[in-house]
mmCIF file of C-alpha atoms in Angstrom:
data_model
loop_
_atom_site.group_PDB
_atom_site.id
_atom_site.type_symbol
_atom_site.label_atom_id
_atom_site.label_comp_id
_atom_site.label_asym_id
_atom_site.label_seq_id
_atom_site.Cartn_x
_atom_site.Cartn_y
_atom_site.Cartn_z
ATOM 1 C CA MET A 897 41.456 -5.005 -81.682
ATOM 2 C CA ASP A 898 38.135 -6.853 -81.416
ATOM 3 C CA PRO A 899 38.664 -10.492 -81.876
ATOM 4 C CA LYS A 900 35.008 -11.061 -82.898
ATOM 5 C CA GLU A 901 35.286 -8.673 -85.740
ATOM 6 C CA LEU A 902 38.603 -10.218 -86.775
ATOM 7 C CA LEU A 903 36.901 -13.666 -86.852
ATOM 8 C CA GLN A 904 33.933 -12.424 -88.846
ATOM 9 C CA THR A 905 36.043 -10.424 -91.335
ATOM 10 C CA PHE A 906 39.071 -12.627 -91.965
ATOM 11 C CA GLY A 907 37.952 -16.185 -90.792
ATOM 12 C CA LEU A 908 40.457 -19.080 -90.394
ATOM 13 C CA VAL A 909 43.203 -17.442 -92.536
ATOM 14 C CA GLY A 910 43.044 -14.464 -90.310
ATOM 15 C CA VAL A 911 43.509 -16.520 -87.141
ATOM 16 C CA TRP A 912 46.600 -18.036 -88.804
ATOM 17 C CA VAL A 913 48.170 -14.739 -89.875
ATOM 18 C CA ILE A 914 47.569 -13.058 -86.448
ATOM 19 C CA LEU A 915 49.149 -15.963 -84.566
ATOM 20 C CA PHE A 916 52.154 -15.785 -86.814
ATOM 21 C CA ALA A 917 52.528 -12.042 -86.494
ATOM 22 C CA GLU A 918 52.097 -12.014 -82.725
ATOM 23 C CA THR A 919 54.786 -14.550 -82.084
ATOM 24 C CA GLY A 920 57.143 -13.591 -84.826
ATOM 25 C CA LEU A 921 57.062 -9.894 -85.319
ATOM 26 C CA LEU A 922 57.922 -7.512 -82.485
ATOM 27 C CA LEU A 923 55.033 -5.076 -83.431
ATOM 28 C CA GLY A 924 52.619 -7.983 -83.067
ATOM 29 C CA PHE A 925 52.482 -8.086 -79.322
ATOM 30 C CA PHE A 926 49.390 -5.971 -79.200
ATOM 31 C CA LEU A 927 47.359 -8.525 -81.177
ATOM 32 C CA PRO A 928 44.688 -10.528 -79.197
ATOM 33 C CA GLY A 929 46.186 -13.909 -79.143
ATOM 34 C CA ASP A 930 44.504 -15.484 -76.076
ATOM 35 C CA SER A 931 40.997 -14.222 -76.756
ATOM 36 C CA LEU A 932 41.300 -14.854 -80.407
ATOM 37 C CA LEU A 933 42.065 -18.549 -79.891
ATOM 38 C CA PHE A 934 39.289 -18.834 -77.375
ATOM 39 C CA LEU A 935 36.778 -17.275 -79.711
ATOM 40 C CA ALA A 936 38.014 -19.196 -82.577
ATOM 41 C CA GLY A 937 37.278 -22.434 -80.645
ATOM 42 C CA VAL A 938 33.798 -21.080 -79.903
ATOM 43 C CA ALA A 939 33.487 -20.236 -83.659
ATOM 44 C CA ALA A 940 34.302 -23.879 -84.471
ATOM 45 C CA SER A 941 31.500 -25.161 -82.332
ATOM 46 C CA PRO A 942 27.924 -26.263 -83.227
ATOM 47 C CA VAL A 943 26.541 -22.901 -81.908
ATOM 48 C CA ALA A 944 28.966 -20.845 -84.002
ATOM 49 C CA ASP A 945 26.396 -19.449 -86.457
ATOM 50 C CA ALA A 946 23.959 -18.629 -83.693
ATOM 51 C CA MET A 947 26.605 -16.627 -81.884
ATOM 52 C CA PHE A 948 28.543 -14.926 -84.668
ATOM 53 C CA GLY A 949 26.114 -15.002 -87.598
ATOM 54 C CA ASP A 950 25.598 -17.335 -90.581
ATOM 55 C CA GLY A 951 28.723 -18.346 -92.437
ATOM 56 C CA THR A 952 31.168 -17.649 -89.741
ATOM 57 C CA LYS A 953 31.721 -21.082 -88.524
ATOM 58 C CA LEU A 954 35.416 -22.149 -88.651
ATOM 59 C CA SER A 955 37.003 -25.562 -89.271
ATOM 60 C CA LEU A 956 38.112 -27.124 -85.962
ATOM 61 C CA THR A 957 40.593 -29.244 -87.897
ATOM 62 C CA GLY A 958 41.973 -26.199 -89.651
ATOM 63 C CA LEU A 959 42.379 -24.563 -86.348
ATOM 64 C CA LEU A 960 44.026 -27.358 -84.386
ATOM 65 C CA ILE A 961 46.576 -27.979 -87.168
ATOM 66 C CA GLY A 962 47.024 -24.450 -88.620
ATOM 67 C CA ALA A 963 47.145 -22.370 -85.362
ATOM 68 C CA PRO A 964 50.006 -24.230 -83.753
ATOM 69 C CA ILE A 965 51.988 -24.397 -87.085
ATOM 70 C CA CYS A 966 51.783 -20.553 -87.482
ATOM 71 C CA ALA A 967 52.514 -19.991 -83.839
ATOM 72 C CA ILE A 968 55.444 -22.130 -84.011
ATOM 73 C CA ALA A 969 56.744 -20.739 -87.355
ATOM 74 C CA GLY A 970 56.318 -17.152 -86.012
ATOM 75 C CA ALA A 971 58.287 -17.933 -82.897
ATOM 76 C CA GLN A 972 61.163 -19.617 -84.919
ATOM 77 C CA LEU A 973 61.248 -16.445 -87.050
ATOM 78 C CA GLY A 974 61.537 -14.371 -83.880
ATOM 79 C CA HIS A 975 64.463 -16.704 -82.631
ATOM 80 C CA PHE A 976 66.195 -16.473 -85.952
ATOM 81 C CA LEU A 977 66.016 -12.620 -86.050
ATOM 82 C CA GLY A 978 67.348 -12.454 -82.471
ATOM 83 C CA ALA A 979 70.280 -14.776 -83.206
ATOM 84 C CA ARG A 980 70.984 -12.991 -86.497
ATOM 85 C CA TYR A 981 70.693 -9.293 -85.366
ATOM 86 C CA GLY A 982 71.442 -9.500 -81.664
ATOM 87 C CA ARG A 983 70.506 -6.487 -79.417
ATOM 88 C CA LYS A 984 70.306 -4.237 -82.444
ATOM 89 C CA MET A 985 66.675 -5.404 -82.610
ATOM 90 C CA PHE A 986 65.892 -3.781 -79.278
ATOM 91 C CA GLU A 987 68.049 -0.564 -79.623
ATOM 92 C CA ARG A 988 65.142 1.897 -80.202
ATOM 93 C CA PRO A 989 63.524 4.576 -77.952
ATOM 94 C CA ASP A 990 60.254 3.821 -76.072
ATOM 95 C CA SER A 991 57.262 4.693 -77.937
ATOM 96 C CA ARG A 992 53.473 3.860 -77.659
ATOM 97 C CA LEU A 993 54.227 0.472 -79.259
ATOM 98 C CA PHE A 994 57.677 -0.460 -78.048
ATOM 99 C CA LYS A 995 58.874 -0.219 -74.464
ATOM 100 C CA ARG A 996 62.262 -1.425 -73.117
ATOM 101 C CA GLU A 997 60.570 -3.045 -70.179
ATOM 102 C CA TYR A 998 58.973 -5.657 -72.540
ATOM 103 C CA VAL A 999 62.412 -6.971 -73.498
ATOM 104 C CA GLU A 1000 63.560 -6.896 -69.816
ATOM 105 C CA LYS A 1001 60.532 -8.884 -68.648
ATOM 106 C CA ALA A 1002 61.311 -11.404 -71.358
ATOM 107 C CA GLU A 1003 64.912 -11.604 -70.169
ATOM 108 C CA TYR A 1004 63.749 -12.058 -66.699
ATOM 109 C CA TYR A 1005 61.593 -15.101 -67.343
ATOM 110 C CA PHE A 1006 64.393 -16.606 -69.521
ATOM 111 C CA GLU A 1007 66.969 -16.294 -66.674
ATOM 112 C CA LYS A 1008 64.616 -17.195 -63.902
ATOM 113 C CA PHE A 1009 63.137 -20.439 -65.408
ATOM 114 C CA GLY A 1010 65.828 -21.438 -67.752
ATOM 115 C CA PRO A 1011 65.639 -21.683 -71.541
ATOM 116 C CA ALA A 1012 63.258 -24.804 -71.880
ATOM 117 C CA LYS A 1013 60.659 -23.720 -69.135
ATOM 118 C CA ALA A 1014 60.760 -20.133 -70.320
ATOM 119 C CA VAL A 1015 59.919 -20.905 -73.932
ATOM 120 C CA VAL A 1016 56.902 -23.029 -72.859
ATOM 121 C CA LEU A 1017 55.615 -20.697 -70.075
ATOM 122 C CA ALA A 1018 56.020 -17.621 -72.096
ATOM 123 C CA ARG A 1019 53.329 -18.792 -74.560
ATOM 124 C CA PHE A 1020 50.765 -18.204 -71.868
ATOM 125 C CA ILE A 1021 51.961 -14.650 -70.991
ATOM 126 C CA PRO A 1022 50.840 -11.714 -73.288
ATOM 127 C CA ILE A 1023 53.710 -9.599 -74.594
ATOM 128 C CA VAL A 1024 56.378 -11.905 -73.088
ATOM 129 C CA ARG A 1025 55.437 -14.596 -75.714
ATOM 130 C CA THR A 1026 56.360 -11.967 -78.410
ATOM 131 C CA PHE A 1027 59.679 -10.765 -77.057
ATOM 132 C CA LEU A 1028 61.078 -13.955 -75.542
ATOM 133 C CA ASN A 1029 61.584 -15.568 -78.909
ATOM 134 C CA PRO A 1030 64.154 -13.122 -80.148
ATOM 135 C CA VAL A 1031 65.631 -12.691 -76.606
ATOM 136 C CA ALA A 1032 66.326 -16.462 -76.801
ATOM 137 C CA GLY A 1033 68.156 -15.976 -79.916
ATOM 138 C CA VAL A 1034 70.087 -12.951 -78.732
ATOM 139 C CA LEU A 1035 71.072 -14.975 -75.468
ATOM 140 C CA GLY A 1036 72.484 -17.956 -77.611
ATOM 141 C CA MET A 1037 69.745 -20.664 -77.208
ATOM 142 C CA PRO A 1038 70.568 -23.332 -79.783
ATOM 143 C CA ALA A 1039 68.033 -23.390 -82.616
ATOM 144 C CA LYS A 1040 67.345 -27.127 -82.386
ATOM 145 C CA THR A 1041 66.639 -26.934 -78.687
ATOM 146 C CA PHE A 1042 64.488 -23.910 -79.040
ATOM 147 C CA PHE A 1043 62.510 -25.648 -81.744
ATOM 148 C CA LEU A 1044 61.676 -28.706 -79.495
ATOM 149 C CA TRP A 1045 60.359 -26.477 -76.675
ATOM 150 C CA ASN A 1046 58.695 -24.105 -79.068
ATOM 151 C CA VAL A 1047 56.770 -27.146 -80.542
ATOM 152 C CA ILE A 1048 55.717 -28.173 -77.151
ATOM 153 C CA GLY A 1049 54.661 -24.753 -75.988
ATOM 154 C CA GLY A 1050 53.043 -23.861 -79.265
ATOM 155 C CA ILE A 1051 50.791 -26.938 -79.248
ATOM 156 C CA LEU A 1052 49.778 -26.639 -75.653
ATOM 157 C CA TRP A 1053 48.928 -22.934 -76.024
ATOM 158 C CA THR A 1054 46.946 -22.800 -79.187
ATOM 159 C CA ASP A 1055 45.240 -26.184 -79.185
ATOM 160 C CA GLY A 1056 44.642 -26.024 -75.405
ATOM 161 C CA ILE A 1057 42.830 -22.640 -75.506
ATOM 162 C CA ILE A 1058 40.915 -23.488 -78.807
ATOM 163 C CA LEU A 1059 39.620 -26.736 -77.245
ATOM 164 C CA GLY A 1060 38.485 -24.710 -74.207
ATOM 165 C CA GLY A 1061 36.457 -22.416 -76.268
ATOM 166 C CA TYR A 1062 34.999 -25.326 -78.351
ATOM 167 C CA PHE A 1063 33.985 -27.496 -75.329
ATOM 168 C CA LEU A 1064 32.506 -24.443 -73.434
ATOM 169 C CA ALA A 1065 30.767 -22.852 -76.382
ATOM 170 C CA GLU A 1066 27.264 -24.383 -75.758
ATOM 171 C CA SER A 1067 27.425 -23.479 -71.999
ATOM 172 C CA ILE A 1068 28.464 -19.918 -72.913
ATOM 173 C CA TYR A 1069 25.637 -19.618 -75.424
ATOM 174 C CA ASP A 1070 23.042 -20.670 -72.896
ATOM 175 C CA VAL A 1071 24.163 -17.793 -70.667
ATOM 176 C CA VAL A 1072 24.846 -15.032 -73.048
ATOM 177 C CA GLY A 1073 23.159 -15.911 -76.253
ATOM 178 C CA ASP A 1074 24.538 -14.009 -79.236
ATOM 179 C CA HIS A 1075 25.931 -11.096 -77.196
ATOM 180 C CA ILE A 1076 29.241 -12.634 -76.479
ATOM 181 C CA ASP A 1077 30.957 -9.356 -77.522
ATOM 182 C CA ARG A 1078 29.695 -7.825 -74.154
ATOM 183 C CA TYR A 1079 31.613 -10.631 -72.333
ATOM 184 C CA ILE A 1080 34.847 -10.528 -74.259
ATOM 185 C CA LEU A 1081 36.789 -8.512 -71.600
ATOM 186 C CA PRO A 1082 35.756 -10.745 -68.682
ATOM 187 C CA VAL A 1083 36.536 -13.908 -70.702
ATOM 188 C CA VAL A 1084 40.119 -12.419 -71.719
ATOM 189 C CA ALA A 1085 40.775 -11.551 -68.053
ATOM 190 C CA LEU A 1086 39.862 -15.149 -67.054
ATOM 191 C CA ILE A 1087 42.099 -16.578 -69.855
ATOM 192 C CA VAL A 1088 44.990 -14.395 -68.816
ATOM 193 C CA LEU A 1089 44.536 -15.416 -65.244
ATOM 194 C CA ILE A 1090 44.543 -19.094 -66.230
ATOM 195 C CA SER A 1091 47.541 -18.356 -68.476
ATOM 196 C CA VAL A 1092 49.707 -16.971 -65.767
ATOM 197 C CA LEU A 1093 48.921 -19.923 -63.280
ATOM 198 C CA PRO A 1094 51.987 -21.758 -64.384
ATOM 199 C CA ILE A 1095 54.221 -18.857 -63.600
ATOM 200 C CA PHE A 1096 52.785 -18.439 -60.047
ATOM 201 C CA ILE A 1097 53.175 -22.221 -59.472
ATOM 202 C CA GLU A 1098 56.849 -22.108 -60.562
ATOM 203 C CA ILE A 1099 57.384 -18.945 -58.329
ATOM 204 C CA ILE A 1100 55.838 -20.750 -55.345
ATOM 205 C CA ARG A 1101 57.912 -23.925 -55.804
ATOM 206 C CA GLU A 1102 61.101 -21.858 -55.964
ATOM 207 C CA ARG A 1103 60.218 -19.987 -52.796
ATOM 208 C CA ARG A 1104 59.496 -23.331 -51.080
ATOM 209 C CA ALA A 1105 62.808 -24.716 -52.170
ATOM 210 C CA ARG A 1106 64.630 -21.740 -50.853
ATOM 211 C CA ARG A 1107 62.926 -22.004 -47.552
ATOM 212 C CA ARG A 1108 63.793 -25.788 -47.262
ATOM 213 C CA ALA A 1109 67.413 -24.916 -48.113
ATOM 214 C CA ALA A 1110 67.391 -22.142 -45.418
ATOM 215 C CA ALA A 1111 65.768 -24.481 -42.829
ATOM 216 C CA ILE A 1112 68.283 -27.179 -43.538
ATOM 217 C CA ALA A 1113 71.224 -24.708 -43.239
ATOM 218 C CA ALA A 1114 69.758 -23.428 -39.921
ATOM 219 C CA GLU A 1115 69.414 -26.895 -38.521
ATOM 220 C CA ASP A 1116 72.921 -28.039 -39.485
ATOM 221 C CA PRO A 1117 75.120 -24.906 -39.485
ATOM 222 C CA ALA A 1118 78.256 -27.255 -39.633
ATOM 223 C CA GLN A 1119 77.482 -27.941 -43.229
ATOM 224 C CA THR A 1120 77.919 -24.263 -44.058
ATOM 225 C CA THR A 1121 81.242 -23.828 -42.305
ATOM 226 C CA PRO A 1122 83.419 -26.859 -43.061
ATOM 227 C CA ALA A 1123 86.474 -24.659 -43.941
ATOM 228 C CA ALA A 1124 86.410 -23.042 -40.477
ATOM 229 C CA GLY A 1125 86.544 -26.289 -38.700
ATOM 230 C CA ARG A 1126 89.584 -27.424 -40.696
ATOM 231 C CA HIS A 1127 91.364 -24.173 -40.094
ATOM 232 C CA SER A 1128 90.774 -24.355 -36.270
ATOM 233 C CA GLN A 1129 92.505 -27.847 -36.156
ATOM 234 C CA VAL A 1130 95.858 -26.518 -37.979
#
């Protein structure tokens, strides 16, 4: 789906609906969340009409308030459905739209980073941000706890990318003019790369922690075999 056409056709309300669907409905995972948010930020800037055509400028206030509300509401719906229906939601054969690996990937992040970090970090990962919400409900994450981290992640994700598009809009216009549609794919690739940086950082930290633990164990093996020492004295 072309996010530029979506903006031109449906405007601000379309952005809200798509964010709700992408985060709250399992079939919404294919919707262009990251690129749509970025281009929505561009469409709220002073160069919006020049880049997208007259009458397409969006309200920055409407985006900064409405986008996180819809993303948060969608995720809460996903969590509720997961808690209500359990794994029945995922008991379906693989198809062009649904694949079991999407659920497994969401479960992997949930277990690897813990509930709080997973809910926040998943916002920045396409597909995972759709499936992690019901997975959190299935795995028993309390609704109040989920809501807290859902709000934090929803605001960081939506408003962060919107503001990025808004403040970079004039620089982008100086380079590409009104042909931004030709550069959507590179822009999306850059957004996705930036989005997954928190995951890479967490993985690197975890590996370093494991190496430190292994180094400490190697330097002082007595700490790992206290029981053996006690048995030898009996």
